[in-house]
Short mmCIF file of C-alpha atoms and ligand atoms in Angstrom, two decimals:
data_model
loop_
_atom_site.label_atom_id
_atom_site.label_comp_id
_atom_site.label_asym_id
_atom_site.label_seq_id
_atom_site.Cartn_x
_atom_site.Cartn_y
_atom_site.Cartn_z
CA MET A 3 37.37 209.50 49.17
CA ILE A 4 37.50 212.76 51.26
CA VAL A 5 37.65 214.78 48.09
CA ILE A 6 34.48 213.15 46.62
CA PHE A 7 32.90 213.46 49.94
CA ALA A 8 33.52 217.24 50.02
CA ILE A 9 32.15 217.93 46.28
CA LEU A 10 29.07 215.71 46.97
CA THR A 11 28.06 217.77 49.99
CA SER A 12 27.24 220.82 48.26
CA TYR A 13 24.60 219.02 46.02
CA MET A 14 23.07 216.73 48.56
CA SER A 15 20.32 217.13 51.19
CA HIS A 16 21.34 217.02 54.73
CA SER A 17 20.36 213.40 55.46
CA ILE A 18 21.98 212.14 52.12
CA PHE A 19 25.12 214.01 53.29
CA LYS A 20 25.05 212.23 56.51
CA ILE A 21 24.81 208.84 55.07
CA LEU A 22 27.60 209.64 52.77
CA SER A 23 29.71 210.83 55.57
CA LEU A 24 28.89 207.60 57.40
CA LEU A 25 30.04 205.56 54.47
CA THR A 26 33.13 207.62 54.15
CA CYS A 27 33.97 206.99 57.79
CA LEU A 28 33.16 203.31 57.61
CA SER A 29 35.75 202.77 54.99
CA LEU A 30 38.26 204.88 56.68
CA ILE A 31 37.76 203.13 59.98
CA ALA A 32 37.93 199.65 58.21
CA CYS A 33 41.37 200.65 56.82
CA THR A 34 42.79 201.69 60.30
CA GLN A 35 41.97 198.44 62.06
CA LYS A 36 44.79 197.32 64.37
CA PRO A 37 46.28 193.93 64.62
CA GLY A 38 44.04 191.61 66.70
CA GLU A 39 41.03 193.86 66.41
CA GLN A 40 37.74 193.12 64.50
CA LYS A 41 35.47 195.93 63.79
CA ALA A 42 31.91 196.36 62.48
CA GLN A 43 29.57 199.42 62.24
CA PHE A 44 25.91 199.27 62.56
CA PHE A 45 23.07 202.10 62.39
CA ILE A 46 20.61 202.21 65.03
CA PHE A 47 18.38 205.15 66.42
CA GLY A 48 20.16 207.66 64.09
CA THR A 49 23.47 206.73 65.33
CA VAL A 50 26.53 204.90 64.20
CA LEU A 51 27.28 202.18 66.69
CA GLU A 52 30.87 200.56 66.35
CA VAL A 53 31.72 197.27 67.78
CA THR A 54 35.29 196.50 68.36
CA ILE A 55 36.44 192.82 69.31
CA TRP A 56 39.96 192.01 70.37
CA GLY A 57 41.55 188.46 70.16
CA ALA A 58 38.65 186.67 68.52
CA GLY A 59 38.89 184.45 65.41
CA ASP A 60 37.54 185.61 62.03
CA ALA A 61 34.63 183.15 62.10
CA GLN A 62 33.73 183.92 65.61
CA ALA A 63 33.89 187.69 64.93
CA GLN A 64 31.67 187.27 61.85
CA GLN A 65 29.16 185.15 63.60
CA ALA A 66 28.95 187.66 66.35
CA PHE A 67 28.54 190.70 63.96
CA ALA A 68 25.78 188.80 62.18
CA SER A 69 23.84 188.22 65.44
CA LEU A 70 24.23 191.95 66.60
CA GLN A 71 22.91 192.98 63.20
CA SER A 72 19.64 191.17 63.57
CA GLN A 73 19.30 192.17 67.17
CA PHE A 74 19.97 195.85 66.55
CA GLN A 75 17.50 195.77 63.60
CA GLU A 76 14.95 194.36 66.07
CA MET A 77 15.47 196.79 68.84
CA HIS A 78 15.40 199.79 66.40
CA HIS A 79 12.04 198.38 65.15
CA GLN A 80 10.85 197.72 68.72
CA TRP A 81 11.73 200.81 70.48
CA HIS A 82 11.68 203.54 67.99
CA ALA A 83 9.71 206.69 69.16
CA TRP A 84 8.40 207.90 66.13
CA GLU A 85 8.84 205.49 63.07
CA PRO A 86 5.52 203.61 63.01
CA GLY A 87 6.15 200.41 65.03
CA PRO A 88 5.44 198.61 68.34
CA LEU A 89 6.07 201.76 70.42
CA THR A 90 4.06 203.95 68.45
CA GLU A 91 1.19 201.57 68.58
CA ILE A 92 1.54 201.42 72.44
CA ASN A 93 1.49 205.08 72.56
CA GLN A 94 -1.74 205.32 70.42
CA ALA A 95 -3.49 202.80 72.66
CA PHE A 96 -2.37 205.01 75.77
CA ALA A 97 -3.93 207.94 74.15
CA SER A 98 -7.24 206.04 73.74
CA GLY A 99 -7.12 204.85 77.12
CA LEU A 100 -6.77 201.20 75.86
CA PRO A 101 -4.45 198.39 77.19
CA ALA A 102 -1.59 197.41 74.86
CA GLN A 103 0.48 194.29 74.20
CA ALA A 104 4.23 194.81 74.47
CA SER A 105 7.40 192.92 73.77
CA PRO A 106 9.33 191.80 76.82
CA SER A 107 12.21 194.35 76.10
CA ILE A 108 9.55 197.25 76.04
CA VAL A 109 8.32 195.90 79.39
CA GLU A 110 11.61 195.66 80.87
CA MET A 111 12.72 199.07 79.70
CA THR A 112 9.54 200.65 81.09
CA ARG A 113 10.23 198.92 84.30
CA ARG A 114 13.77 200.20 84.45
CA SER A 115 12.71 203.64 83.32
CA GLN A 116 10.12 203.84 86.13
CA LEU A 117 12.77 203.02 88.64
CA ILE A 118 14.93 205.85 87.35
CA GLU A 119 12.00 208.35 87.20
CA GLU A 120 11.34 207.66 90.68
CA GLN A 121 14.80 207.87 91.90
CA THR A 122 15.61 211.24 90.04
CA GLY A 123 12.36 212.84 91.22
CA GLY A 124 10.95 212.96 87.55
CA ARG A 125 14.08 214.59 86.07
CA PHE A 126 14.42 211.49 83.89
CA ASN A 127 10.94 210.80 82.42
CA PRO A 128 10.41 208.68 79.33
CA ALA A 129 6.64 209.41 79.19
CA ILE A 130 7.25 213.15 77.81
CA GLY A 131 7.10 211.89 74.12
CA ALA A 132 4.54 214.42 73.35
CA LEU A 133 6.81 217.27 74.56
CA VAL A 134 9.82 215.82 72.60
CA ARG A 135 7.75 215.89 69.55
CA LEU A 136 6.48 219.35 70.24
CA TRP A 137 9.93 220.55 70.29
CA GLY A 138 10.68 218.90 66.84
CA PHE A 139 13.05 216.38 68.50
CA HIS A 140 11.61 213.54 66.90
CA THR A 141 14.16 213.49 64.20
CA SER A 142 17.63 212.12 63.53
CA ASP A 143 18.45 215.12 61.34
CA TYR A 144 20.05 217.71 63.60
CA PRO A 145 20.42 220.80 64.04
CA ILE A 146 16.83 221.62 63.44
CA GLU A 147 15.97 225.34 62.98
CA GLY A 148 13.17 227.81 63.90
CA PRO A 149 11.65 229.25 67.02
CA PRO A 150 10.60 227.15 70.11
CA PRO A 151 7.07 226.12 70.27
CA GLY A 152 4.54 228.50 72.01
CA GLN A 153 4.37 228.67 75.72
CA VAL A 154 0.73 227.92 75.70
CA LYS A 155 1.32 224.52 74.02
CA ILE A 156 4.20 223.63 76.28
CA ASP A 157 2.28 224.58 79.41
CA ALA A 158 -0.91 222.44 78.22
CA LEU A 159 1.44 219.38 77.82
CA VAL A 160 3.37 219.89 81.06
CA ALA A 161 0.00 220.31 83.01
CA ARG A 162 -1.14 216.87 81.90
CA ASN A 163 1.70 215.62 83.92
CA PRO A 164 2.68 212.47 82.01
CA SER A 165 4.76 209.91 83.93
CA SER A 166 6.02 206.41 83.43
CA LEU A 167 4.65 205.68 86.77
CA ASP A 168 1.20 206.05 85.36
CA ILE A 169 1.83 202.83 83.40
CA LEU A 170 0.51 199.53 85.05
CA LEU A 171 2.33 196.47 83.93
CA ASN A 172 0.73 193.05 84.01
CA GLY A 173 2.85 190.54 82.24
CA LEU A 174 3.15 191.97 78.73
CA THR A 175 0.08 194.03 79.05
CA MET A 176 0.72 197.74 79.68
CA THR A 177 -2.08 200.14 80.54
CA SER A 178 -1.75 203.81 81.31
CA THR A 179 -4.01 205.64 83.77
CA ASN A 180 -3.01 208.92 81.97
CA PRO A 181 -3.79 209.39 78.40
CA ALA A 182 -0.96 211.94 78.11
CA VAL A 183 1.85 209.23 78.42
CA GLN A 184 3.82 208.88 75.33
CA LEU A 185 6.68 206.59 75.78
CA ASP A 186 10.03 207.93 74.28
CA PHE A 187 13.04 205.86 75.37
CA GLY A 188 15.63 208.24 73.66
CA GLY A 189 17.39 208.84 77.02
CA ILE A 190 17.92 205.14 77.92
CA ALA A 191 17.42 203.07 74.79
CA LYS A 192 20.97 203.27 73.57
CA GLY A 193 22.43 202.12 76.85
CA TYR A 194 20.08 199.26 77.04
CA ALA A 195 20.93 198.24 73.47
CA ILE A 196 24.63 198.44 74.30
CA ASP A 197 24.01 196.04 77.40
CA ILE A 198 22.17 193.56 75.20
CA ALA A 199 24.93 193.62 72.54
CA CYS A 200 27.60 192.99 75.24
CA ASP A 201 25.71 190.21 76.67
CA THR A 202 25.37 188.56 73.23
CA LEU A 203 28.96 188.92 72.63
CA LYS A 204 29.85 187.36 75.94
CA ASN A 205 27.54 184.50 75.30
CA LEU A 206 29.27 183.78 72.04
CA GLY A 207 32.54 183.49 73.85
CA ILE A 208 34.00 186.77 73.13
CA ASP A 209 36.02 187.99 76.14
CA ASN A 210 37.14 191.48 74.86
CA ALA A 211 35.17 194.02 73.21
CA ILE A 212 33.89 197.73 73.05
CA VAL A 213 30.34 198.79 71.94
CA ASN A 214 30.56 202.34 71.23
CA ALA A 215 27.86 204.60 70.02
CA GLY A 216 29.53 208.07 69.35
CA GLY A 217 31.28 207.98 72.68
CA ASP A 218 28.54 206.29 74.66
CA LEU A 219 29.94 202.82 75.32
CA ARG A 220 30.41 199.76 77.38
CA ALA A 221 33.85 198.02 77.32
CA PHE A 222 34.70 194.50 78.74
CA GLY A 223 37.97 192.56 78.85
CA SER A 224 40.96 194.25 77.58
CA HIS A 225 42.82 195.31 74.35
CA GLY A 226 45.36 192.30 74.71
CA ASP A 227 47.97 193.26 77.18
CA ARG A 228 46.56 196.56 77.87
CA PRO A 229 43.20 198.12 79.17
CA TRP A 230 40.75 199.58 76.62
CA ARG A 231 41.47 203.36 76.38
CA ILE A 232 38.43 205.68 76.38
CA ALA A 233 38.31 209.56 75.33
CA ILE A 234 35.70 211.81 76.79
CA ARG A 235 34.51 214.42 74.35
CA ASP A 236 34.97 218.05 75.10
CA PRO A 237 31.63 219.83 74.48
CA GLY A 238 33.59 222.58 72.99
CA GLY A 239 35.07 220.20 70.33
CA GLY A 240 38.06 217.71 70.59
CA ILE A 241 38.60 215.75 73.80
CA ILE A 242 38.50 216.89 77.38
CA ALA A 243 39.84 213.72 79.12
CA ALA A 244 41.05 210.03 78.66
CA LEU A 245 40.77 207.10 80.97
CA GLU A 246 41.30 203.35 80.92
CA ALA A 247 38.24 201.21 81.26
CA GLY A 248 37.94 198.54 83.89
CA GLN A 249 36.96 194.95 83.33
CA ASP A 250 33.29 195.66 82.48
CA GLU A 251 32.10 199.20 82.56
CA ALA A 252 29.77 201.64 80.78
CA ILE A 253 30.68 205.26 80.13
CA PHE A 254 28.02 207.58 78.94
CA THR A 255 27.90 211.30 78.10
CA SER A 256 24.82 213.42 77.65
CA GLY A 257 25.50 216.71 76.09
CA ASN A 258 23.72 219.77 74.85
CA TYR A 259 26.23 220.39 71.91
CA GLU A 260 25.24 217.91 69.41
CA ARG A 261 21.33 217.54 69.09
CA PHE A 262 19.55 221.03 69.35
CA ARG A 263 17.13 223.57 67.90
CA GLN A 264 18.72 226.68 66.49
CA ASP A 265 16.84 229.86 66.39
CA ASN A 266 19.07 232.72 65.22
CA GLU A 267 21.47 233.06 68.22
CA SER A 268 19.51 230.76 70.60
CA ARG A 269 20.13 227.15 70.89
CA TYR A 270 17.71 224.75 72.49
CA PRO A 271 19.16 221.29 73.33
CA HIS A 272 17.14 218.21 73.17
CA ILE A 273 17.00 217.29 76.69
CA LEU A 274 13.99 218.77 78.39
CA ASP A 275 13.20 219.53 81.95
CA PRO A 276 9.90 217.65 82.43
CA ARG A 277 8.66 219.95 85.09
CA THR A 278 9.04 223.14 82.80
CA GLY A 279 8.81 221.68 79.30
CA TRP A 280 11.89 223.63 78.31
CA PRO A 281 15.31 222.40 77.29
CA VAL A 282 18.07 222.57 80.07
CA LYS A 283 21.12 224.67 79.46
CA ASP A 284 22.98 224.84 82.60
CA LEU A 285 25.53 222.08 81.78
CA ALA A 286 27.31 221.54 78.63
CA SER A 287 27.73 217.73 79.25
CA VAL A 288 27.54 215.07 81.87
CA THR A 289 29.65 211.79 81.85
CA VAL A 290 28.59 208.92 84.12
CA ILE A 291 30.66 205.60 84.62
CA THR A 292 28.80 202.60 86.04
CA ARG A 293 28.46 198.99 85.50
CA GLU A 294 25.50 198.78 83.05
CA GLY A 295 24.75 200.98 80.07
CA TRP A 296 20.89 201.62 80.65
CA LEU A 297 21.80 203.14 84.01
CA ALA A 298 24.66 205.14 82.73
CA ASP A 299 22.48 206.43 79.85
CA ALA A 300 19.38 207.40 81.90
CA ALA A 301 21.65 208.77 84.65
CA ALA A 302 23.50 211.16 82.31
CA THR A 303 20.18 212.49 81.12
CA ALA A 304 18.79 212.85 84.52
CA LEU A 305 21.93 214.77 85.81
CA ILE A 306 21.78 217.23 82.80
CA VAL A 307 18.27 217.95 83.95
CA ALA A 308 19.26 218.23 87.70
CA GLY A 309 21.97 220.82 86.64
CA LEU A 310 24.81 222.21 88.92
CA ASP A 311 22.31 222.75 91.90
CA ASP A 312 20.93 219.25 92.22
CA TRP A 313 23.45 216.88 90.63
CA VAL A 314 24.93 215.55 93.72
CA LYS A 315 21.59 214.86 95.33
CA VAL A 316 20.40 212.99 92.30
CA ALA A 317 23.77 211.14 91.73
CA ARG A 318 23.46 209.94 95.41
CA ALA A 319 19.90 208.72 94.85
CA LEU A 320 21.17 206.75 91.80
CA GLY A 321 24.00 205.16 93.79
CA LEU A 322 26.65 206.69 91.39
CA ASP A 323 30.07 207.52 92.52
CA GLN A 324 31.74 208.35 88.97
CA VAL A 325 30.42 211.57 87.47
CA LEU A 326 32.00 214.34 85.62
CA LEU A 327 30.11 217.52 84.62
CA VAL A 328 31.27 220.28 82.27
CA ASP A 329 29.55 223.70 82.44
CA GLU A 330 29.02 226.01 79.61
CA ALA A 331 32.30 227.87 80.48
CA GLY A 332 34.23 224.67 80.04
CA LYS A 333 34.76 224.16 83.85
CA ALA A 334 34.85 220.54 85.01
CA TYR A 335 33.16 219.18 88.16
CA LEU A 336 33.81 215.70 89.16
CA THR A 337 33.60 213.31 91.88
CA GLU A 338 36.68 212.11 93.76
CA LYS A 339 36.49 208.51 92.33
CA MET A 340 36.25 210.04 88.72
CA ASN A 341 39.24 212.15 89.64
CA GLN A 342 41.39 209.32 90.40
CA ARG A 343 41.03 207.89 86.91
CA VAL A 344 40.53 210.63 84.45
CA GLU A 345 43.61 212.35 82.83
CA PHE A 346 42.54 215.85 81.53
CA VAL A 347 43.97 217.59 78.56
CA ALA A 348 45.87 220.69 79.61
CA GLY A 349 44.11 223.81 80.79
CA VAL A 350 40.92 222.36 82.03
CA GLU A 351 39.84 224.07 85.27
CA LYS A 352 38.40 221.53 87.61
CA GLU A 353 36.69 221.30 90.87
CA ILE A 354 36.53 217.94 92.83
CA VAL A 355 33.48 217.53 94.66
CA ILE A 356 33.56 215.57 97.89
CA PHE A 357 30.79 213.04 97.78
P1 LIG B 424 21.93 211.45 73.55
O1 LIG B 424 20.84 210.76 72.78
O2 LIG B 424 22.45 212.77 73.00
O3 LIG B 424 22.98 210.61 74.17
P2 LIG B 424 20.43 211.36 75.99
O4 LIG B 424 20.72 210.05 76.22
O5 LIG B 424 20.45 212.46 77.00
O6 LIG B 424 21.04 212.08 74.72
O7 LIG B 424 18.70 211.42 75.38
C1 LIG B 424 18.15 212.50 75.03
C2 LIG B 424 16.79 212.02 74.40
O8 LIG B 424 16.04 211.55 75.43
C3 LIG B 424 15.92 213.14 73.76
O9 LIG B 424 16.17 213.19 72.52
C4 LIG B 424 14.64 212.55 74.09
O10 LIG B 424 14.16 211.57 73.14
C5 LIG B 424 14.77 212.01 75.45
N1 LIG B 424 14.45 213.00 76.59
C6 LIG B 424 14.57 214.38 76.74
N2 LIG B 424 14.60 214.79 77.74
C7 LIG B 424 14.19 213.71 78.59
C8 LIG B 424 14.08 213.59 80.12
N3 LIG B 424 14.05 214.72 80.85
N4 LIG B 424 13.95 212.37 80.43
C9 LIG B 424 13.95 211.36 79.69
N5 LIG B 424 14.17 211.49 78.34
C10 LIG B 424 14.33 212.52 77.75
MG1 LIG B 425 20.78 209.19 78.10
#
């Protein structure tokens, strides 16, 4: 399988290459399933999402995977920021100053996003879809190449000051008082999707599972007689630390190392500071552990924007106590509570921050 994969890559376009590598992974993963585990992979928002269930019967697991498949399809359709669908229609309505009808899940995600935008002083801002598009980040095909957009264009979008707080919610009707608002839930949707998936599994009587989108995950229950073991990726490659998940926890990492624009020697990661319109570069990654995925996901994005100067203030405002940051030099900064549970690989310089 690996040999075929290597030969084909030289002939294939980038996205076909990705699908092939995905298929290769899927069959490899299926082969390495451990006793007691049931696994399935899904593709949502350009990411492979793997669900591992422990201790369920075959029929129960198959039923759960079938439910998740249709739910993920619906979420992908509902929340996608650039594939034409319900969210792009809402964005068109906003741009024209018209009210829009939304699904309950979009209304709920907007409500939660508004909360996080407020608590993070606008560092997390899901209304900057036009800026994300201008930077070319409305793609699943990374890295993208070429110079950044012109400063004049960036300034023009920042000056229009889009904010999720410009959106008025009335039942399922959403209206924006600012036509520059373009919703992009890229910083929170994965977390919310993982929460919904966990709820579905629990409702179907599954007691132990991990729902994992490339290291962003929520785990509940256990792996039989031991806890779920979680690895945290090193922005420089490999694994920087490991920990054991509690009874029900979300662990999310935002980083600048995977999705970015490359322009010769310069790299422009896909997380933007809404106040400047430019990508943030201070931190290589931020990992947040909290109860729910939507909060962990949005918080990790916000803390990347907050950077080394402001992260403590923003983490406090969000009510977080388990945060790990890694700077560009590979140094780790972490809260005491995070330090009590993570085990670093050898040689990582760390600084514990008293909260
Ligand atoms: P990842 O998808 O790599 O885990 P994030 O969760 O941090 O990364 O989400 C990044 C995505 O969020 C971007 O691709 C973009 O769609 C959106 N985004 C970028 N900057 C911000 C921001 N400041 N606030 C909210 N969303 C953002
Ligand atoms: Mg995020």
